[in-house]
Coordinates of C-alpha atoms in Angstrom, one line a residue:
X1 CA 53.9 35.1 95.9
X2 CA 56.4 36.4 98.5
X3 CA 57.2 40.0 97.7
X4 CA 60.3 39.9 99.9
X5 CA 61.9 37.1 97.7
X6 CA 63.6 38.3 94.8
X7 CA 65.7 36.1 92.7
X8 CA 66.3 33.7 95.6
X9 CA 67.3 36.5 97.8
X10 CA 65.2 37.2 100.8
X11 CA 64.7 40.8 102.2
X12 CA 63.6 40.9 105.8
X13 CA 60.8 43.7 106.6
X14 CA 61.6 46.3 109.2
X15 CA 60.6 45.4 112.8
X16 CA 57.8 47.6 113.9
X17 CA 58.7 47.2 117.5
X18 CA 62.4 48.0 117.0
X19 CA 63.5 49.7 120.2
X20 CA 66.1 51.7 118.4
X21 CA 63.5 53.1 116.1
X22 CA 61.5 54.4 119.2
X23 CA 64.5 56.5 120.4
X24 CA 64.0 60.1 120.0
X25 CA 66.7 62.0 118.2
X26 CA 68.1 65.0 120.3
X27 CA 67.6 67.8 117.8
X28 CA 69.6 70.1 120.1
X29 CA 72.9 68.5 119.0
X30 CA 72.2 69.8 115.4
X31 CA 71.3 73.4 116.5
X32 CA 73.6 76.0 115.4
X33 CA 76.1 76.9 118.2
X34 CA 75.3 80.4 119.6
X35 CA 78.4 82.4 120.0
X36 CA 79.3 83.6 123.3
X37 CA 80.9 87.1 123.4
X38 CA 83.0 88.5 126.4
X39 CA 81.6 91.6 127.8
X40 CA 83.6 94.7 127.2
X41 CA 86.3 95.6 129.8
X42 CA 86.2 98.8 131.5
X43 CA 88.8 100.4 129.2
X44 CA 86.7 99.2 126.2
X45 CA 83.4 100.9 127.5
X46 CA 85.3 104.1 128.1
X47 CA 87.0 104.2 124.7
X48 CA 83.8 103.5 122.8
X49 CA 82.6 107.0 124.0
X50 CA 86.0 108.5 123.3
X51 CA 85.8 107.1 119.7
X52 CA 82.3 108.6 119.3
X53 CA 83.8 112.0 120.3
X54 CA 86.8 111.5 117.9
X55 CA 84.5 110.6 115.1
X56 CA 82.2 113.6 115.9
X57 CA 85.3 115.9 115.7
X58 CA 86.2 114.4 112.3
X59 CA 82.8 115.0 111.0
X60 CA 82.2 118.4 112.4
X61 CA 85.7 120.0 112.4
X62 CA 87.0 118.4 109.1
X63 CA 84.1 117.3 106.9
X64 CA 81.7 120.2 107.6
X65 CA 84.2 123.1 108.1
X66 CA 86.8 122.4 105.4
X67 CA 90.2 120.8 105.6
X68 CA 91.8 123.6 107.8
X69 CA 92.9 123.7 111.3
X70 CA 89.7 121.8 112.1
X71 CA 91.2 118.7 110.5
X72 CA 94.6 119.0 112.3
X73 CA 92.7 119.1 115.6
X74 CA 90.4 116.3 114.7
X75 CA 93.1 114.0 113.5
X76 CA 95.2 114.8 116.7
X77 CA 92.2 113.8 118.8
X78 CA 91.8 110.5 116.8
X79 CA 95.5 109.8 116.9
X80 CA 95.6 110.4 120.8
X81 CA 92.4 108.2 121.3
X82 CA 94.1 105.5 119.3
X83 CA 97.5 105.4 120.9
X84 CA 95.9 105.5 124.5
X85 CA 93.7 102.5 123.5
X86 CA 96.2 100.4 121.6
X87 CA 99.5 101.2 123.5
X88 CA 100.7 98.2 125.2
X89 CA 103.2 98.7 128.3
X90 CA 106.5 96.7 127.9
X91 CA 105.6 95.6 124.3
X92 CA 108.4 96.0 121.8
X93 CA 107.9 99.2 119.7
X94 CA 108.3 99.0 116.1
X95 CA 110.4 102.0 115.0
X96 CA 108.9 102.0 111.5
X97 CA 105.5 102.4 112.6
X98 CA 106.4 105.2 115.2
X99 CA 108.1 107.0 112.3
X100 CA 104.9 106.8 110.3
X101 CA 102.8 108.0 113.2
X102 CA 105.1 111.0 113.6
X103 CA 105.0 111.6 109.9
X104 CA 101.3 111.6 110.0
X105 CA 101.2 114.1 112.8
X106 CA 103.5 116.4 110.8
X107 CA 101.3 116.0 107.6
X108 CA 98.2 116.7 109.4
X109 CA 99.8 120.1 110.7
X110 CA 99.9 121.5 107.1
X111 CA 96.3 121.7 106.9
X112 CA 96.4 124.5 109.3
X113 CA 99.1 126.2 107.5
X114 CA 98.4 126.2 103.9
X115 CA 95.2 125.8 101.7
X116 CA 96.1 124.3 98.4
X117 CA 93.3 121.9 97.6
X118 CA 95.5 119.5 95.6
X119 CA 98.2 119.4 98.1
X120 CA 95.6 118.9 100.9
X121 CA 93.9 116.0 99.1
X122 CA 97.0 114.2 98.5
X123 CA 98.1 114.8 102.2
X124 CA 94.8 113.4 103.3
X125 CA 95.5 110.0 101.6
X126 CA 99.1 110.1 102.8
X127 CA 98.1 110.7 106.4
X128 CA 95.5 108.0 106.3
X129 CA 98.1 105.5 104.9
X130 CA 100.8 106.5 107.6
X131 CA 97.9 106.2 110.3
X132 CA 97.1 102.7 109.1
X133 CA 100.8 101.5 109.2
X134 CA 101.1 103.2 112.7
X135 CA 98.0 101.3 114.1
X136 CA 99.1 98.1 112.8
X137 CA 102.6 98.6 114.2
X138 CA 101.8 99.5 117.9
X139 CA 99.2 96.6 118.1
X140 CA 101.8 94.1 116.5
X141 CA 99.4 93.0 113.9
X142 CA 101.7 92.6 110.9
X143 CA 101.3 89.0 109.5
X144 CA 103.8 89.6 106.7
X145 CA 107.3 90.7 106.7
X146 CA 107.3 94.7 107.0
X147 CA 110.2 95.1 104.6
X148 CA 108.2 93.5 101.6
X149 CA 105.5 94.9 99.5
X150 CA 103.5 92.1 101.0
X151 CA 102.9 94.4 104.1
X152 CA 100.5 96.3 102.0
X153 CA 98.2 93.4 102.1
X154 CA 98.3 93.5 105.8
X155 CA 97.1 97.1 105.7
X156 CA 94.2 96.2 103.3
X157 CA 93.1 93.2 105.5
X158 CA 93.3 95.2 108.5
X159 CA 91.3 98.1 107.2
X160 CA 88.7 96.1 105.3
X161 CA 88.7 92.7 106.8
X162 CA 89.3 93.3 110.5
X163 CA 86.9 96.4 110.5
X164 CA 84.0 94.8 108.7
X165 CA 84.6 91.4 110.3
X166 CA 84.9 92.7 113.8
X167 CA 81.6 94.3 113.8
X168 CA 79.8 91.2 115.1
X169 CA 82.2 90.9 117.9
X170 CA 81.8 94.6 118.8
X171 CA 78.0 94.4 118.9
X172 CA 78.2 90.9 120.7
X173 CA 80.4 92.2 123.4
X174 CA 78.2 95.3 123.7
X175 CA 75.1 93.4 124.2
X176 CA 76.9 91.1 126.7
X177 CA 78.2 94.3 128.6
X178 CA 74.6 95.6 128.8
X179 CA 73.3 92.4 130.4
X180 CA 76.2 92.2 132.9
X181 CA 76.5 96.0 133.7
X182 CA 73.1 97.8 134.1
X183 CA 74.9 101.2 134.8
X184 CA 74.9 102.3 131.2
X185 CA 71.2 101.5 130.7
X186 CA 70.4 103.3 134.0
X187 CA 72.4 106.3 132.9
X188 CA 70.4 106.6 129.7
X189 CA 67.3 106.2 131.6
X190 CA 68.4 109.1 134.0
X191 CA 69.2 111.4 130.7
X192 CA 65.8 110.6 129.4
X193 CA 64.0 111.5 132.6
X194 CA 66.1 114.7 132.7
X195 CA 65.0 115.9 129.2
X196 CA 61.4 117.1 130.4
X197 CA 62.8 119.2 133.2
X198 CA 65.3 120.8 130.8
X199 CA 62.4 121.9 128.7
X200 CA 61.2 124.0 131.6
X201 CA 64.5 125.1 133.1
X202 CA 66.4 126.2 130.0
X203 CA 63.7 128.9 129.0
X204 CA 63.8 130.3 132.4
X205 CA 67.7 130.6 132.3
X206 CA 67.4 132.2 128.9
X207 CA 65.1 134.9 130.2
X208 CA 67.3 135.5 133.3
X209 CA 70.8 136.1 131.5
X210 CA 71.5 137.8 128.1
X211 CA 74.9 135.7 127.6
X212 CA 73.3 132.6 128.1
X213 CA 70.4 133.7 125.9
X214 CA 72.9 134.4 123.0
X215 CA 74.5 131.0 123.5
X216 CA 71.3 129.1 123.4
X217 CA 70.2 131.2 120.3
X218 CA 73.5 130.2 118.5
X219 CA 73.0 126.5 119.4
X220 CA 69.5 126.6 118.4
X221 CA 70.5 128.0 114.9
X222 CA 72.7 125.1 114.2
X223 CA 71.0 122.4 116.0
X224 CA 69.8 120.9 112.7
X225 CA 73.4 120.6 111.5
X226 CA 74.6 119.2 114.8
X227 CA 72.0 116.5 114.8
X228 CA 73.0 115.4 111.3
X229 CA 76.8 115.6 112.4
X230 CA 76.1 113.5 115.5
X231 CA 74.0 111.0 113.3
X232 CA 77.0 110.6 111.0
X233 CA 79.4 110.1 113.9
X234 CA 77.1 107.5 115.4
X235 CA 77.2 105.7 112.0
X236 CA 80.9 105.8 111.9
X237 CA 81.8 105.0 115.5
X238 CA 81.1 101.0 115.2
X239 CA 83.4 100.8 112.3
X240 CA 85.9 102.9 113.8
X241 CA 86.0 101.0 117.1
X242 CA 85.8 97.7 115.4
X243 CA 89.1 98.5 113.7
X244 CA 90.5 99.3 117.1
X245 CA 89.0 96.5 118.9
X246 CA 90.2 93.9 116.5
X247 CA 93.9 95.1 116.9
X248 CA 93.6 95.1 120.7
X249 CA 91.9 91.8 121.1
X250 CA 93.9 90.0 118.7
X251 CA 96.9 87.9 119.7
X252 CA 100.4 88.0 118.5
X253 CA 100.0 87.8 114.7
X254 CA 101.4 84.7 113.3
X255 CA 103.4 84.6 110.0
X256 CA 101.3 84.0 106.9
X257 CA 101.7 80.8 105.1
X258 CA 103.8 80.7 102.0
X259 CA 101.8 80.9 98.8
X260 CA 102.2 78.8 95.7
X261 CA 102.4 81.6 93.2
X262 CA 105.6 80.5 91.5
X263 CA 104.2 79.0 88.5
X264 CA 106.4 80.2 85.7
X265 CA 109.6 78.3 84.5
X266 CA 112.8 80.3 84.4
X267 CA 113.0 79.7 80.8
X268 CA 109.7 81.5 80.2
X269 CA 110.8 84.6 82.4
X270 CA 114.0 84.9 80.6
X271 CA 112.2 84.9 77.2
X272 CA 109.8 87.4 78.3
X273 CA 112.3 89.7 79.7
X274 CA 114.5 89.4 76.8
X275 CA 111.8 90.5 74.3
X276 CA 111.0 93.4 76.6
X277 CA 114.7 94.4 76.8
X278 CA 115.2 94.0 73.1
X279 CA 112.2 96.6 72.5
X280 CA 113.9 99.1 74.8
X281 CA 117.3 98.6 72.9
X282 CA 115.6 99.5 69.7
X283 CA 114.0 102.6 71.5
X284 CA 117.5 103.6 72.6
X285 CA 118.7 103.3 69.2
X286 CA 116.1 105.6 67.8
X287 CA 117.2 108.3 70.4
X288 CA 120.4 108.8 68.5
X289 CA 118.4 110.8 65.9
X290 CA 118.3 113.6 68.2
X291 CA 122.1 113.8 68.9
X292 CA 123.9 112.6 65.7
X293 CA 123.2 113.8 62.2
X294 CA 123.7 110.2 60.7
X295 CA 120.6 109.2 62.3
X296 CA 118.3 112.1 61.3
X297 CA 116.7 110.1 58.8
X298 CA 114.7 108.2 61.6
X299 CA 112.7 111.3 62.3
X300 CA 109.4 111.7 60.4
X301 CA 109.6 114.1 57.4
X302 CA 107.2 116.7 58.8
X303 CA 109.0 116.8 62.1
X304 CA 108.7 120.5 63.5
X305 CA 108.1 120.4 67.0
X306 CA 108.9 123.4 69.1
X307 CA 110.8 123.4 72.1
X308 CA 107.6 123.6 74.2
X309 CA 106.1 120.8 72.4
X310 CA 109.3 118.7 72.8
X311 CA 109.1 119.4 76.4
X312 CA 105.5 118.0 76.8
X313 CA 105.7 115.2 74.2
X314 CA 105.7 111.8 75.7
X315 CA 106.1 112.7 79.4
X316 CA 103.2 111.1 80.7
X317 CA 103.8 107.9 78.6
X318 CA 107.3 107.6 80.0
X319 CA 105.9 107.8 83.6
X320 CA 103.4 105.0 82.8
X321 CA 106.2 102.9 81.2
X322 CA 108.2 103.3 84.5
X323 CA 105.3 102.2 86.6
X324 CA 104.7 99.2 84.2
X325 CA 108.3 98.2 84.4
X326 CA 108.2 98.0 88.1
X327 CA 105.1 96.1 88.1
X328 CA 106.6 93.6 85.4
X329 CA 109.8 93.0 87.1
X330 CA 108.0 92.4 90.5
X331 CA 105.6 89.9 88.9
X332 CA 108.4 88.1 87.3
X333 CA 110.3 87.8 90.5
X334 CA 107.2 86.6 92.4
X335 CA 105.9 84.0 89.9
X336 CA 109.1 82.4 88.7
X337 CA 110.4 79.2 90.2
X338 CA 113.5 79.1 91.9
X339 CA 116.6 77.1 91.0
X340 CA 117.9 75.5 94.3
X341 CA 116.1 78.1 96.3
X342 CA 117.6 81.0 94.2
X343 CA 116.7 83.3 91.3
X344 CA 118.5 82.5 87.9
X345 CA 121.3 85.1 87.4
X346 CA 120.1 85.8 83.9
X347 CA 116.7 86.8 85.3
X348 CA 118.4 89.1 87.7
X349 CA 120.5 90.7 84.8
X350 CA 117.6 91.2 82.8
X351 CA 115.3 92.5 85.6
X352 CA 118.0 95.0 86.4
X353 CA 118.3 96.1 82.7
X354 CA 114.6 96.9 82.5
X355 CA 114.7 98.8 85.8
X356 CA 117.8 100.8 84.8
X357 CA 115.9 101.7 81.5
X358 CA 113.1 103.1 83.7
X359 CA 115.9 105.2 85.3
X360 CA 116.9 106.5 81.8
X361 CA 113.2 107.4 81.1
X362 CA 113.0 109.3 84.3
X363 CA 116.2 111.3 83.7
X364 CA 115.0 112.2 80.2
X365 CA 111.6 113.1 81.6
X366 CA 113.2 115.4 84.1
X367 CA 115.2 117.2 81.4
X368 CA 111.9 117.7 79.6
X369 CA 110.3 119.1 82.8
X370 CA 113.3 121.5 83.1
X371 CA 112.9 122.6 79.6
X372 CA 109.2 123.2 80.2
X373 CA 109.7 125.3 83.5
X374 CA 112.3 127.3 81.6
X375 CA 109.5 128.3 79.1
X376 CA 106.5 128.5 81.1
X377 CA 107.8 128.9 84.8
X378 CA 106.8 127.0 87.7
X379 CA 103.4 125.5 88.5
X380 CA 102.3 123.3 91.5
X381 CA 101.7 120.4 89.1
X382 CA 105.0 120.7 87.7
X383 CA 106.7 120.7 91.1
X384 CA 104.6 117.7 92.1
X385 CA 105.5 115.7 88.9
X386 CA 109.2 116.4 89.5
X387 CA 108.9 115.4 93.1
X388 CA 107.2 112.2 92.1
X389 CA 109.9 111.4 89.6
X390 CA 112.5 111.8 92.4
X391 CA 110.2 109.4 94.5
X392 CA 110.3 106.8 91.7
X393 CA 114.2 107.1 91.4
X394 CA 114.3 106.3 95.2
X395 CA 111.9 103.6 94.8
X396 CA 114.0 102.1 91.9
X397 CA 117.2 102.4 93.8
X398 CA 115.8 100.2 96.8
X399 CA 114.3 97.8 94.1
X400 CA 117.5 97.3 92.3
X401 CA 119.2 96.5 95.7
X402 CA 116.4 94.1 96.3
X403 CA 117.0 92.4 93.1
X404 CA 120.5 91.3 94.0
X405 CA 120.0 91.2 97.9
X406 CA 116.5 89.8 98.4
X407 CA 116.8 89.8 102.1
X408 CA 117.3 93.5 102.3
X409 CA 113.9 95.2 103.4
X410 CA 112.9 97.7 100.9
X411 CA 109.4 98.8 101.6
X412 CA 109.8 100.5 104.9
X413 CA 112.6 102.9 103.7
X414 CA 110.7 103.7 100.5
X415 CA 107.7 104.8 102.4
X416 CA 109.5 106.8 105.1
X417 CA 111.8 108.6 102.5
X418 CA 109.0 109.2 100.1
X419 CA 106.6 110.4 102.9
X420 CA 109.2 112.6 104.4
X421 CA 109.9 114.3 101.0
X422 CA 106.1 114.9 100.4
X423 CA 105.6 116.3 103.9
X424 CA 108.7 118.6 103.4
X425 CA 107.3 119.8 100.1
X426 CA 104.1 120.6 101.8
X427 CA 105.8 122.7 104.4
X428 CA 107.7 124.5 101.7
X429 CA 104.6 126.2 100.7
X430 CA 105.0 125.5 97.0
X431 CA 102.5 128.1 96.0
X432 CA 104.5 130.8 97.4
X433 CA 107.6 129.5 96.0
X434 CA 106.1 129.2 92.4
X435 CA 104.8 132.7 92.5
X436 CA 108.0 134.2 93.8
X437 CA 110.0 132.3 91.2
X438 CA 107.7 133.3 88.1
X439 CA 107.8 136.9 89.1
X440 CA 111.5 137.2 89.6
X441 CA 112.1 135.3 86.4
X442 CA 109.9 137.7 84.5
X443 CA 111.6 140.7 86.1
X444 CA 115.1 139.3 85.2
X445 CA 114.1 138.3 81.7
X446 CA 114.2 134.6 82.0
X447 CA 110.4 134.5 81.2
X448 CA 108.7 136.7 78.5
X449 CA 105.5 137.2 80.4
X450 CA 104.2 136.6 83.9
X451 CA 100.9 134.9 84.3
X452 CA 99.0 136.6 87.0
X453 CA 95.7 134.7 86.5
X454 CA 97.9 131.5 87.2
X455 CA 99.4 133.2 90.3
X456 CA 96.1 134.0 91.7
X457 CA 94.8 130.5 91.2
X458 CA 97.7 128.9 93.1
X459 CA 96.1 129.7 96.5
X460 CA 96.1 132.3 99.1
X461 CA 99.7 131.8 99.8
X462 CA 100.6 133.5 96.4
X463 CA 98.5 136.7 97.1
X464 CA 101.4 138.7 98.9
X465 CA 103.4 138.3 95.7
X466 CA 100.7 139.7 93.6
X467 CA 100.5 142.7 95.8
X468 CA 104.3 143.2 95.6
X469 CA 103.9 143.1 91.6
X470 CA 101.0 145.5 91.9
X471 CA 103.5 148.1 93.1
X472 CA 106.1 147.6 90.6
X473 CA 107.2 150.0 87.9
X474 CA 106.1 147.7 85.1
X475 CA 102.7 149.2 84.2
X476 CA 101.6 146.1 82.4
X477 CA 102.3 143.7 85.0
X478 CA 101.2 146.1 87.8
X479 CA 97.9 146.5 86.2
X480 CA 97.3 142.9 85.6
X481 CA 98.2 142.2 89.2
X482 CA 95.7 144.8 90.4
X483 CA 93.0 143.2 88.4
X484 CA 93.8 139.9 90.1
X485 CA 93.8 141.3 93.3
X486 CA 90.2 142.9 92.8
X487 CA 89.0 139.4 91.4
X488 CA 90.4 137.7 94.4
X489 CA 88.4 140.0 96.7
X490 CA 85.2 139.2 94.6
X491 CA 85.9 135.5 95.1
X492 CA 86.1 135.7 99.0
X493 CA 83.0 137.0 100.8
X494 CA 84.9 137.3 103.9
X495 CA 86.7 140.3 102.5
X496 CA 84.6 143.6 102.6
X497 CA 85.7 146.9 101.2
X498 CA 84.7 149.8 103.5
X499 CA 85.4 153.5 103.5
X500 CA 85.1 155.8 106.3
X501 CA 85.5 159.8 106.2
X502 CA 89.2 159.7 107.5
X503 CA 90.4 156.5 106.0
X504 CA 90.0 153.6 103.6
X505 CA 90.3 150.1 104.7
X506 CA 89.2 146.5 104.0
X507 CA 87.8 144.3 106.7
X508 CA 87.6 140.7 107.3
X509 CA 86.3 138.4 110.0
X510 CA 86.6 134.6 110.4
X511 CA 84.1 133.9 113.0
X512 CA 84.8 130.1 113.1
X513 CA 88.2 129.2 114.4
X514 CA 87.7 125.7 112.7
X515 CA 88.2 127.4 109.4
X516 CA 91.3 129.1 110.4
X517 CA 94.2 128.8 108.0
X518 CA 97.4 130.7 108.3
X519 CA 98.0 131.3 104.5
X520 CA 94.6 132.7 104.1
X521 CA 94.6 134.9 107.1
X522 CA 98.1 136.3 105.9
X523 CA 96.6 136.8 102.4
X524 CA 93.5 138.6 104.1
X525 CA 95.8 140.9 106.2
X526 CA 98.0 141.7 103.2
X527 CA 95.1 142.9 101.3
X528 CA 94.0 145.0 104.1
X529 CA 97.2 146.7 104.5
X530 CA 97.4 147.2 100.7
X531 CA 94.0 149.1 100.6
X532 CA 94.7 150.8 104.0
X533 CA 97.8 152.4 102.5
X534 CA 95.9 153.6 99.4
X535 CA 95.1 157.3 98.8
X536 CA 91.5 158.3 98.2
X537 CA 92.2 158.1 94.2
X538 CA 94.0 154.9 94.4
X539 CA 91.1 153.5 96.6
X540 CA 88.5 154.6 94.1
X541 CA 90.3 153.0 91.3
X542 CA 90.8 149.8 93.1
X543 CA 87.2 149.8 94.4
X544 CA 86.0 150.5 91.0
X545 CA 87.8 147.5 89.7
X546 CA 86.0 145.3 92.5
X547 CA 82.6 146.7 91.3
X548 CA 83.4 146.0 87.6
X549 CA 84.4 142.5 88.4
X550 CA 81.3 141.9 90.4
X551 CA 78.8 143.6 88.1
X552 CA 80.4 143.0 84.7
X553 CA 82.5 140.8 82.5
X554 CA 86.3 141.1 81.9
X555 CA 87.3 140.5 78.3
X556 CA 91.0 139.4 78.6
X557 CA 91.9 139.7 75.1
X558 CA 90.8 143.5 74.8
X559 CA 91.5 144.2 78.3
X560 CA 88.2 145.8 79.0
X561 CA 85.1 145.4 81.0
X562 CA 81.6 145.1 79.8
X563 CA 79.2 146.4 82.6
X564 CA 75.6 145.3 82.3
X565 CA 73.0 147.8 83.9
X566 CA 69.4 147.2 84.9
X567 CA 68.4 149.2 81.8
X568 CA 68.7 147.2 78.6
X569 CA 72.1 148.3 77.8
X570 CA 75.9 147.6 78.5
X571 CA 78.8 149.9 79.1
X572 CA 82.3 149.1 77.9
X573 CA 85.2 150.3 80.1
X574 CA 88.6 150.2 78.3
X575 CA 92.0 150.4 79.8
X576 CA 93.8 153.8 79.7
X577 CA 97.5 153.2 79.7
X578 CA 98.3 156.7 80.8
X579 CA 96.0 156.9 83.8
X580 CA 96.0 153.2 84.6
X581 CA 92.1 153.5 84.8
X582 CA 89.2 151.7 83.0
X583 CA 87.4 154.7 81.3
X584 CA 83.9 154.5 79.9
X585 CA 84.4 154.3 76.0
X586 CA 81.2 152.9 74.7
X587 CA 77.5 152.3 75.3
X588 CA 75.5 149.6 73.6
X589 CA 72.1 148.2 73.8
X590 CA 72.9 144.8 72.3
X591 CA 72.6 142.6 75.3

């Protein structure tokens, strides 16, 4: 039986001696293509090392020595390296990006002036954001319209995508450079050969000169920290230079393709915004209960909120609603289909109503904040929240303009105006302004009490105002201020009380210039003058307060100190209003 014949159909067997089957397949055609990277240019090689130096300064001056003048110096160094590497002669300069760069430099300067931790943290993120806009602008790497919120995606892609995606190119180019140019390898070999000789030479130099001996001992004491910092800088440098390298080597950015996000029918959008608008109208109707007696029945039967509770009630909820409204209107504008290329007028009107309702909420919240300040005085948080509300009003104003004039850019002015406002607020030294306002409001009768504990916790900028209050005729306020000054000394190890036979003084010494901060140094100098001008009796009293704070416990309710001794008993020191001293009044063995 023929196995090749099935149902009358003949299948020919393969030829064993077929020439085509003898041909060998060239497997190299299917091998992965090896990427060829161009070697670094001379400028690239130089700036790799400059980037390493900038990274080390950022780690050492800022991260390891606090965000003081060290951060300002480190950021200026990084800004200079970035500008020198990415600046292109003859290229068109984007004014928006240049202004962002200028604002970032101004913001970085505040770290050397003031030491409010919250303000510095917020300023750090603002400086970082402005720096990113500056880098993208001078390298002409914007892909989307700079006047639209879509430019924010350029920042994200630039920082994340280009940095991590460009690492392969950086390492590939570095490898190609090392193969082409042996100078770097030879230099490293020369450094390695010099190390054994330094091991012999440095001890001899140490023995020959006292100044050099002190320098080497100082370096040796911190060698471990410097090695850690250098290792961190080495780890950061590839990412930082990848960010720069991707901008310099990229060609002129092309416009991003249009997306297909408009999936909502105009009818759906109108219905959605109508429901939201109707809800807000009902809310506005309910507010009449606060102004007209005919509507009082809307309020709950047990409504008894005080002025302070009314000032705080619903503030943060209103802020969240404003943010949600902006996001909702933005999402509707992005996702709604156009009619003949335009947004339906009904959608524009409803969007404007929702946006204007946000304005009303902000105005109400600002009035509540004003009431809150009139009761409790100023604080950093209250000033920041008020500033944030003003920024929201600026954002909403340009957002409303964009609804009816879509071609008008709105992102750039919002970023510049709001950034300038925050930088100006930081330069205004709000800790000092808040302390000054609260003390003057108390002395004029606007505030019933002055919270000296809160003033001390503002920052070093408020200390001079505590010292002024300590010298006032108000015994209660003065005593409270003296207590806070003593507690301030306890919290600052740099401040040391000393007494000579001739005078009394307080000394401070900030050895490391990287930790310099003008507000802190001013506070230290004021405390020094305050103690230096004290008589022996006054000094003894103030020094006693410091000792009590260090060795005991302060009971704020009873205005007394509980001093714990080495022997198993405690001593109670109660305040004497006649002498202004804390006298020993009780000795117990309870603890």
